[in-house]
Amino acid sequence: MMGSADLSIETRTGHNYTPRRILMVVSNPATLHGGKVGFFAEEMTAAFYAFKHAKHDVELSSPFGGEVIFDAHSDPRNPNSPYADDLVSLGFVHHAKFGELLKDTPAAHDKSAADYDAIWVAGGGAPLITFKDDKRLHQLVADFYEQGKVVALVCHGSALLLWARLSNGKLLCEGKSWTGFSDKEEDEINSAFGIKVNEYTIESEAKSIPGTRFLSAAPNAPFAVRDGRLITGQQQHSSTLASQLVLEALEELGAS
């Protein structure tokens, strides 16, 4: 029989994190197949909650500023959403202070990496449309990395790694291991909606980049990759896992 002295429980609950500043970026709304799309709710709210719980200063932004929206598919207020039990997103949108943030975000284009310790980019329906030709956003992500900050991207948000170039002209993802929404997951949503949802996929584009290592787990399995200060999550179910890797990386950054 195990005695009380043999039982050891360790927890990081209540851990005192060094206060940090985190810039969160979500896409401005876009039109996809005739419908309005935005960002995937959980991919922002889960991380926002984790960072605020750690007592970090978190700023929500979008590339061009203004109102931003949850993808209808991910919005727990939508009676047809399979994410009706996403209590964090539901709490966020109904919160007197945080819910208002969605109505008028500051422009990420006006932000400087020098003022923050990390950047977090959420995915969703709009990023593959709005991020591709946004050179200022590409540069912002590259600036964060080159200035020694933590760069985190989730799901379709990781598409930015297909275009963000460092000052030496190389893509940020060259020589790196990372993940994002996989081709198998793209196949699943194509099947669910009965159309080819996106014109291109992150995984297929990544395969043409020399030296990059695109990794993925089974469809919809929580999976995140940390390669130094670069942290990526495969899809919405990876948001919490990726946010914990960000907290870990920020603590190590402060210790260096």
Coordinates of C-alpha atoms in Angstrom, one line a residue:
M1 CA 0.0 0.0 0.0
M2 CA 1.4 3.4 -1.0
G3 CA 2.0 5.7 2.0
S4 CA 1.5 9.5 1.8
A5 CA 5.2 10.0 1.7
D6 CA 5.4 8.1 -1.6
L7 CA 2.9 10.4 -3.4
S8 CA 4.4 13.3 -5.2
I9 CA 2.3 15.8 -7.2
E10 CA 3.9 18.7 -9.1
T11 CA 2.0 21.5 -10.6
R12 CA 2.8 24.9 -12.4
T13 CA -0.5 26.4 -11.2
G14 CA 0.2 29.7 -9.7
H15 CA 3.6 29.9 -11.4
N16 CA 4.9 33.5 -11.4
Y17 CA 5.7 34.4 -15.0
T18 CA 7.8 37.4 -15.9
P19 CA 5.4 39.9 -17.3
R20 CA 5.6 40.1 -21.1
R21 CA 4.0 42.0 -24.0
I22 CA 2.3 39.9 -26.7
L23 CA 0.8 41.1 -29.9
M24 CA -2.0 38.9 -31.2
V25 CA -2.9 39.2 -34.9
V26 CA -6.1 38.0 -36.5
S27 CA -7.2 38.4 -40.1
N28 CA -9.5 41.2 -41.3
P29 CA -12.7 39.8 -42.8
A30 CA -12.7 38.5 -46.4
T31 CA -15.0 36.9 -48.8
L32 CA -14.7 33.2 -49.6
H33 CA -17.1 31.4 -52.0
G34 CA -19.6 34.3 -51.6
G35 CA -19.6 34.2 -47.8
K36 CA -17.9 36.4 -45.2
V37 CA -15.0 34.7 -43.3
G38 CA -12.8 35.8 -40.5
F39 CA -10.6 34.0 -38.0
F40 CA -11.1 30.8 -36.1
A41 CA -12.4 31.8 -32.6
E42 CA -10.5 29.3 -30.5
E43 CA -7.2 30.0 -32.2
M44 CA -7.2 33.5 -30.7
T45 CA -9.3 33.1 -27.5
A46 CA -7.6 30.0 -26.1
A47 CA -4.2 31.7 -26.3
F48 CA -5.6 35.0 -25.1
Y49 CA -6.9 33.3 -22.0
A50 CA -3.6 31.5 -21.4
F51 CA -1.6 34.6 -21.7
K52 CA -3.9 36.7 -19.6
H53 CA -3.9 34.0 -17.0
A54 CA -0.1 34.2 -16.9
K55 CA -0.5 38.0 -16.3
H56 CA 1.0 39.0 -19.6
D57 CA -0.1 42.2 -21.4
V58 CA -1.9 41.1 -24.5
E59 CA -3.0 43.3 -27.4
L60 CA -5.4 42.1 -30.1
S61 CA -4.8 43.5 -33.6
S62 CA -5.6 43.0 -37.3
P63 CA -3.4 43.9 -40.2
F64 CA -5.5 46.9 -41.3
G65 CA -7.4 47.5 -38.0
G66 CA -11.1 47.8 -37.5
E67 CA -13.8 45.3 -36.8
V68 CA -12.9 41.6 -36.9
I69 CA -15.2 38.5 -36.8
F70 CA -15.2 34.9 -35.8
D71 CA -15.6 32.4 -38.6
A72 CA -19.3 31.4 -38.5
H73 CA -18.2 27.7 -38.3
S74 CA -16.2 28.4 -35.1
D75 CA -18.6 30.9 -33.5
P76 CA -20.2 29.2 -30.4
R77 CA -23.1 31.7 -30.8
N78 CA -24.0 30.1 -34.1
P79 CA -26.7 27.4 -33.5
N80 CA -25.2 25.4 -36.3
S81 CA -21.6 25.5 -35.0
P82 CA -20.0 22.3 -33.8
Y83 CA -18.1 24.5 -31.3
A84 CA -21.1 25.5 -29.2
D85 CA -19.3 24.2 -26.1
D86 CA -16.3 26.5 -26.6
L87 CA -16.8 28.3 -23.4
V88 CA -13.6 30.4 -23.6
S89 CA -14.7 31.9 -26.9
L90 CA -18.3 32.4 -25.7
G91 CA -17.0 34.1 -22.5
F92 CA -14.6 36.3 -24.6
V93 CA -17.3 37.6 -26.9
H94 CA -19.7 38.3 -24.1
H95 CA -17.1 39.9 -21.8
A96 CA -17.8 43.6 -21.2
K97 CA -14.1 44.5 -21.9
F98 CA -12.8 41.9 -24.2
G99 CA -15.8 41.5 -26.5
E100 CA -15.4 45.2 -27.4
L101 CA -11.9 44.5 -28.7
L102 CA -13.4 42.8 -31.7
K103 CA -15.3 45.9 -32.8
D104 CA -12.2 48.1 -33.4
T105 CA -8.8 46.5 -33.5
P106 CA -5.6 48.6 -33.9
A107 CA -3.7 48.1 -37.1
A108 CA -0.8 45.6 -36.8
H109 CA 0.8 47.4 -39.7
D110 CA 1.4 50.3 -37.3
K111 CA 3.1 48.1 -34.7
S112 CA 6.8 47.6 -34.1
A113 CA 8.3 44.3 -33.0
A114 CA 10.6 46.3 -30.7
D115 CA 7.6 47.0 -28.4
Y116 CA 6.7 43.4 -27.8
D117 CA 8.2 40.1 -26.7
A118 CA 6.1 37.8 -28.9
I119 CA 3.7 37.7 -31.7
W120 CA 0.8 35.2 -32.0
V121 CA -1.1 34.8 -35.3
A122 CA -4.4 33.0 -35.5
G123 CA -5.8 31.1 -38.5
G124 CA -9.2 30.6 -39.9
G125 CA -11.0 31.1 -43.2
A126 CA -9.6 34.5 -44.1
P127 CA -5.8 34.3 -43.7
L128 CA -5.0 32.3 -46.9
I129 CA -6.8 35.2 -48.7
T130 CA -5.7 38.3 -46.8
F131 CA -2.1 37.3 -45.7
K132 CA -0.7 36.2 -49.0
D133 CA 0.1 39.6 -50.5
D134 CA 0.4 41.5 -47.3
K135 CA 4.1 42.4 -47.4
R136 CA 3.9 44.6 -44.4
L137 CA 2.6 41.7 -42.3
H138 CA 5.3 39.4 -43.7
Q139 CA 7.9 42.0 -42.7
L140 CA 6.4 42.3 -39.2
V141 CA 6.7 38.6 -38.5
A142 CA 10.3 38.6 -39.9
D143 CA 11.1 41.6 -37.7
F144 CA 9.9 39.8 -34.6
Y145 CA 12.1 36.8 -35.3
E146 CA 15.2 38.8 -36.3
Q147 CA 14.9 40.9 -33.1
G148 CA 15.0 37.8 -31.0
K149 CA 11.3 37.7 -30.1
V150 CA 9.0 34.6 -30.0
V151 CA 7.0 34.0 -33.2
A152 CA 3.9 31.8 -32.9
L153 CA 1.4 30.9 -35.6
V154 CA -1.5 28.5 -35.6
C155 CA -3.4 26.7 -38.4
H156 CA -3.8 28.8 -41.5
G157 CA -2.0 31.6 -39.7
S158 CA 1.2 29.6 -40.3
A159 CA 0.8 30.4 -44.0
L160 CA 2.8 33.5 -43.2
L161 CA 5.9 31.3 -43.1
L162 CA 5.5 30.8 -46.8
W163 CA 6.3 34.4 -47.4
A164 CA 8.0 36.0 -44.4
R165 CA 11.7 36.7 -45.4
L166 CA 14.6 37.6 -43.2
S167 CA 17.0 40.4 -44.1
N168 CA 19.3 37.9 -45.8
G169 CA 16.6 37.1 -48.3
K170 CA 15.8 33.6 -47.0
L171 CA 12.4 32.5 -45.9
L172 CA 12.0 32.4 -42.1
C173 CA 11.0 28.8 -42.3
E174 CA 14.1 27.6 -44.2
G175 CA 15.9 25.1 -42.1
K176 CA 13.0 25.1 -39.6
S177 CA 10.6 22.4 -38.4
W178 CA 7.0 23.7 -38.3
T179 CA 3.4 22.7 -38.8
G180 CA 0.0 24.2 -39.9
F181 CA -3.3 23.0 -41.4
S182 CA -2.4 19.8 -43.2
D183 CA -3.4 18.5 -46.6
K184 CA -5.4 15.7 -45.0
E185 CA -7.4 18.3 -43.0
E186 CA -7.9 20.3 -46.2
D187 CA -9.3 17.2 -47.8
E188 CA -11.7 16.8 -44.9
I189 CA -13.1 20.3 -45.1
N190 CA -13.4 20.0 -48.9
S191 CA -15.4 16.8 -48.4
A192 CA -17.6 18.4 -45.7
F193 CA -18.5 21.4 -47.8
G194 CA -18.6 19.6 -51.1
I195 CA -16.2 22.1 -52.8
K196 CA -12.5 22.9 -52.9
V197 CA -12.4 25.4 -50.2
N198 CA -9.0 26.9 -50.6
E199 CA -7.1 27.5 -53.8
Y200 CA -3.8 26.3 -52.4
T201 CA -2.6 24.5 -49.2
I202 CA 0.1 25.3 -46.7
E203 CA 1.5 21.8 -46.8
S204 CA 1.8 21.6 -50.6
E205 CA 3.4 25.0 -50.8
A206 CA 5.9 24.2 -48.0
K207 CA 7.1 21.1 -49.9
S208 CA 8.6 23.4 -52.5
I209 CA 10.8 25.3 -50.0
P210 CA 14.3 24.0 -49.7
G211 CA 15.3 22.8 -46.2
T212 CA 12.0 23.4 -44.5
R213 CA 10.5 20.5 -42.5
F214 CA 6.7 20.6 -42.5
L215 CA 5.3 18.2 -39.9
S216 CA 1.8 17.1 -39.0
A217 CA -0.1 14.7 -36.8
A218 CA -3.4 12.9 -37.6
P219 CA -6.2 15.2 -38.7
N220 CA -7.6 17.3 -35.8
A221 CA -5.2 15.9 -33.3
P222 CA -3.6 18.4 -31.0
F223 CA -0.1 19.0 -32.4
A224 CA 2.4 21.8 -32.0
V225 CA 6.1 22.2 -32.9
R226 CA 8.7 24.4 -31.2
D227 CA 11.9 25.1 -33.1
G228 CA 13.7 27.5 -30.9
R229 CA 11.7 30.8 -30.9
L230 CA 9.4 29.6 -33.7
I231 CA 6.2 27.9 -32.5
T232 CA 3.5 26.6 -34.7
G233 CA 0.2 24.7 -34.1
Q234 CA -1.5 22.4 -36.6
Q235 CA -5.1 23.6 -36.1
Q236 CA -7.6 24.9 -33.6
H237 CA -7.2 21.9 -31.3
S238 CA -3.5 22.8 -31.0
S239 CA -4.1 26.3 -29.7
T240 CA -3.8 25.6 -26.0
L241 CA -0.7 23.4 -26.5
A242 CA 1.0 26.0 -28.7
S243 CA 0.2 28.7 -26.1
Q244 CA 1.9 26.7 -23.4
L245 CA 5.0 26.4 -25.6
V246 CA 5.0 30.2 -26.0
L247 CA 4.9 30.7 -22.2
E248 CA 7.8 28.3 -21.9
A249 CA 9.8 30.1 -24.6
L250 CA 9.2 33.5 -23.0
E251 CA 10.5 32.2 -19.7
E252 CA 13.6 30.9 -21.3
L253 CA 14.1 34.1 -23.2
G254 CA 14.1 36.0 -20.0
A255 CA 16.6 33.6 -18.4
S256 CA 19.1 34.0 -21.3

